[in-house]
Amino acid sequence: MLQRAGYSHVYKAGNRKKHGSVIAYRKDLFENVGDRRILYDEEEVRSEGSEKARRGSSFFTKNIGNLVALKRLDNQSEGLIVATTHLFWHPRHVRD
């Protein structure tokens, strides 16, 4: 459906996830010059301590970030970075 409407897209999902995040853009206006999936469970949040402490994860969420660098086709010196995130938090893990 997106292609028929003149769009291209970048889809990212967490490991073993059936759903995720999409960034769509008009392919007559932009070119994808790079994209990246960020696995929040694997990102270091501090430089010291155990691996678990550096990663800051007490359990795995499979939450992700989706980043796409787009270059304008009509002006090669301009572009933008589009980012979105897919977050899930189960109420069972809420602390008072």
Short mmCIF file of C-alpha atoms in Angstrom, two decimals:
data_model
loop_
_atom_site.label_atom_id
_atom_site.label_comp_id
_atom_site.label_asym_id
_atom_site.label_seq_id
_atom_site.Cartn_x
_atom_site.Cartn_y
_atom_site.Cartn_z
CA MET A 1 0.00 0.00 0.00
CA LEU A 2 2.83 2.43 0.87
CA GLN A 3 4.66 1.74 -2.39
CA ARG A 4 1.51 2.33 -4.46
CA ALA A 5 1.09 5.68 -2.70
CA GLY A 6 4.67 6.72 -3.59
CA TYR A 7 6.31 5.98 -0.27
CA SER A 8 9.27 3.91 0.80
CA HIS A 9 9.78 2.76 4.37
CA VAL A 10 12.13 1.34 6.98
CA TYR A 11 10.70 -1.23 9.40
CA LYS A 12 12.51 -2.36 12.56
CA ALA A 13 11.47 -4.79 15.29
CA GLY A 14 13.00 -6.21 18.43
CA ASN A 15 14.50 -9.68 18.43
CA ARG A 16 11.75 -12.33 18.29
CA LYS A 17 9.04 -9.62 18.14
CA LYS A 18 6.12 -9.82 15.72
CA HIS A 19 5.50 -6.06 15.74
CA GLY A 20 7.71 -2.99 15.63
CA SER A 21 8.16 0.47 14.20
CA VAL A 22 7.94 1.89 10.68
CA ILE A 23 9.22 5.18 9.28
CA ALA A 24 7.71 6.03 5.89
CA TYR A 25 8.87 8.78 3.53
CA ARG A 26 8.05 9.99 0.04
CA LYS A 27 10.55 8.40 -2.31
CA ASP A 28 10.23 11.24 -4.83
CA LEU A 29 11.47 13.70 -2.15
CA PHE A 30 13.99 11.73 -0.07
CA GLU A 31 16.65 9.05 -0.28
CA ASN A 32 17.50 6.79 2.64
CA VAL A 33 21.24 7.24 3.25
CA GLY A 34 21.37 5.20 6.45
CA ASP A 35 19.24 3.59 9.09
CA ARG A 36 19.81 1.97 12.47
CA ARG A 37 17.93 -0.15 14.96
CA ILE A 38 18.76 0.55 18.60
CA LEU A 39 18.20 -2.34 20.97
CA TYR A 40 17.70 -0.59 24.30
CA ASP A 41 18.39 -3.80 26.25
CA GLU A 42 21.92 -3.85 24.81
CA GLU A 43 22.82 -0.14 25.15
CA GLU A 44 25.34 0.84 27.81
CA VAL A 45 24.02 3.56 30.11
CA ARG A 46 27.14 3.90 32.28
CA SER A 47 30.81 3.04 31.94
CA GLU A 48 31.43 1.38 35.33
CA GLY A 49 30.14 -1.66 37.20
CA SER A 50 29.07 -5.11 36.12
CA GLU A 51 27.72 -5.73 32.65
CA LYS A 52 24.17 -5.73 34.05
CA ALA A 53 24.80 -2.40 35.81
CA ARG A 54 26.40 -0.85 32.69
CA ARG A 55 23.40 -1.83 30.62
CA GLY A 56 20.94 -0.73 33.30
CA SER A 57 18.57 -3.61 32.63
CA SER A 58 16.97 -5.63 35.39
CA PHE A 59 14.93 -7.56 32.80
CA PHE A 60 14.65 -7.52 29.02
CA THR A 61 11.90 -5.46 27.39
CA LYS A 62 12.87 -5.91 23.70
CA ASN A 63 12.16 -2.17 23.29
CA ILE A 64 13.78 -0.55 20.25
CA GLY A 65 14.56 2.74 18.57
CA ASN A 66 14.34 3.23 14.80
CA LEU A 67 16.46 5.95 13.16
CA VAL A 68 16.57 6.87 9.47
CA ALA A 69 18.83 9.46 7.81
CA LEU A 70 17.13 11.00 4.76
CA LYS A 71 18.74 13.18 2.10
CA ARG A 72 16.63 15.55 0.01
CA LEU A 73 16.65 14.67 -3.66
CA ASP A 74 16.14 18.28 -4.80
CA ASN A 75 18.96 19.66 -2.59
CA GLN A 76 21.71 17.13 -1.84
CA SER A 77 23.16 19.35 0.91
CA GLU A 78 20.00 19.07 3.03
CA GLY A 79 18.42 16.20 4.88
CA LEU A 80 17.01 15.11 8.16
CA ILE A 81 17.09 12.32 10.69
CA VAL A 82 13.76 10.79 11.67
CA ALA A 83 13.55 8.73 14.84
CA THR A 84 10.79 6.86 16.58
CA THR A 85 10.68 4.35 19.36
CA HIS A 86 8.72 1.26 20.24
CA LEU A 87 8.22 0.89 23.97
CA PHE A 88 6.26 -1.68 25.90
CA TRP A 89 5.93 -1.80 29.64
CA HIS A 90 3.82 -4.40 31.41
CA PRO A 91 1.89 -3.20 34.50
CA ARG A 92 3.25 -6.19 36.42
CA HIS A 93 6.64 -4.43 36.44
CA VAL A 94 5.41 -1.11 37.91
CA ARG A 95 6.85 -0.28 41.32
CA ASP A 96 5.25 2.06 43.86
#
